[in-house]
Coordinates of C-alpha atoms in Angstrom, one line a residue:
M1 CA 17.0 8.1 1.8
G2 CA 13.5 6.5 1.5
Y3 CA 10.3 7.6 3.2
K4 CA 9.4 5.7 6.7
Q5 CA 6.5 3.6 7.1
L6 CA 3.5 5.3 8.8
S7 CA 2.0 2.7 11.6
I8 CA -0.9 3.1 14.0
D9 CA -1.9 1.0 17.2
G10 CA -4.2 1.6 19.9
T11 CA -7.9 2.7 20.2
V12 CA -9.5 5.7 19.6
Q13 CA -12.3 6.8 22.3
F14 CA -15.6 8.3 20.8
H15 CA -17.8 10.6 22.8
H16 CA -21.6 11.8 21.9
R17 CA -23.4 13.8 23.5
S18 CA -26.7 11.9 22.9
S19 CA -25.5 7.8 23.2
S20 CA -22.9 6.0 25.2
N21 CA -19.2 6.4 24.9
Y22 CA -17.5 3.8 22.3
Q23 CA -14.4 2.7 20.9
I24 CA -12.6 1.7 17.5
A25 CA -9.0 -0.6 17.3
A26 CA -6.7 1.0 15.2
E27 CA -6.7 -2.4 12.7
D28 CA -10.6 -1.1 12.1
I29 CA -8.8 2.2 10.3
Q30 CA -8.5 2.2 6.6
M31 CA -5.2 4.0 5.9
D32 CA -4.6 5.4 2.5
F33 CA -1.5 7.7 1.4
S34 CA -0.5 9.6 -1.5
K35 CA 2.3 12.2 -2.4
A36 CA 1.8 15.8 -2.8
Q37 CA 4.3 19.0 -3.0
D38 CA 4.7 21.5 -0.6
D39 CA 4.8 25.1 -1.1
Y40 CA 9.1 24.8 -1.2
G41 CA 8.4 21.8 -3.9
Q42 CA 9.4 19.1 -1.4
V43 CA 7.7 15.8 -1.8
I44 CA 5.4 15.2 1.2
L45 CA 3.1 12.3 1.8
I46 CA -0.3 12.9 3.0
H47 CA -2.0 9.6 4.8
E48 CA -5.4 9.8 5.4
L49 CA -7.4 7.4 8.1
Q50 CA -10.8 7.2 7.7
C51 CA -13.6 5.1 9.4
P52 CA -17.3 4.9 9.3
L53 CA -19.0 5.1 13.2
K54 CA -22.2 4.6 14.7
I55 CA -23.0 8.4 14.4
G56 CA -20.6 9.7 11.8
H57 CA -17.5 9.2 10.5
F58 CA -13.6 9.4 11.4
H59 CA -11.3 11.1 9.2
L60 CA -7.5 12.2 9.9
V61 CA -5.1 13.3 7.9
I62 CA -1.5 12.9 8.9
T63 CA 1.4 14.8 6.8
T64 CA 5.2 13.4 6.8
D65 CA 8.2 14.1 4.8
K66 CA 11.1 11.9 4.6
E67 CA 11.9 13.0 8.0
R68 CA 9.3 13.3 11.0
I69 CA 5.3 13.8 11.1
I70 CA 4.5 17.1 10.0
S71 CA 1.0 17.5 11.4
V72 CA -1.7 15.7 12.0
E73 CA -5.5 17.2 11.4
C74 CA -9.2 16.6 11.5
G75 CA -10.3 15.7 8.0
N76 CA -12.9 17.5 5.9
H77 CA -15.2 13.9 6.0
A78 CA -15.2 14.3 9.4
L79 CA -18.9 14.1 10.3
G80 CA -21.1 13.6 13.6
D81 CA -22.7 16.6 15.1
G82 CA -21.9 16.5 18.8
L83 CA -19.3 13.5 18.5
Y84 CA -15.7 14.2 19.6
Y85 CA -12.7 11.9 20.0
D86 CA -9.8 11.5 22.4
L87 CA -6.5 10.4 20.9
E88 CA -4.8 9.6 24.2
L89 CA -4.4 5.8 23.4
F90 CA -4.2 5.9 20.0
V91 CA 0.0 5.6 18.9
I92 CA 1.2 7.0 15.6
R93 CA 4.8 5.5 14.8
Y94 CA 6.7 6.9 11.9
G95 CA 9.7 4.8 11.7
K96 CA 10.8 4.1 15.0
H97 CA 9.9 7.5 16.4
K98 CA 6.1 7.3 18.2
F99 CA 4.3 10.6 17.7
I100 CA 3.5 12.6 21.1
Y101 CA 0.0 14.2 21.1
Q102 CA 0.3 17.7 22.8
L103 CA -3.0 17.5 24.5
P104 CA -4.8 21.0 25.2
D105 CA -5.1 22.1 28.7
A106 CA -8.1 21.1 30.4

């Protein structure tokens, strides 16, 4: 069985304490991937989503195996003092399965 196709759609909303809110579209985000091995020797795919911003740099790291998305984490290059983003309108699909964000309680 082969690996599934990761796709993104929608927008990421950005908020900064000293400037107005803005958003970027999924098609403006560069996506690269590489293969690695987990602690058990299984091959996993590391997808890096990156985009320069007005203030800072957007960077997500999405880890997958052949079946599912394992994690979605803020990447090491994510920069921007006072910058945070909302992924509520950003859709990640791995194969036919949509990734549902577990949003923290407000």
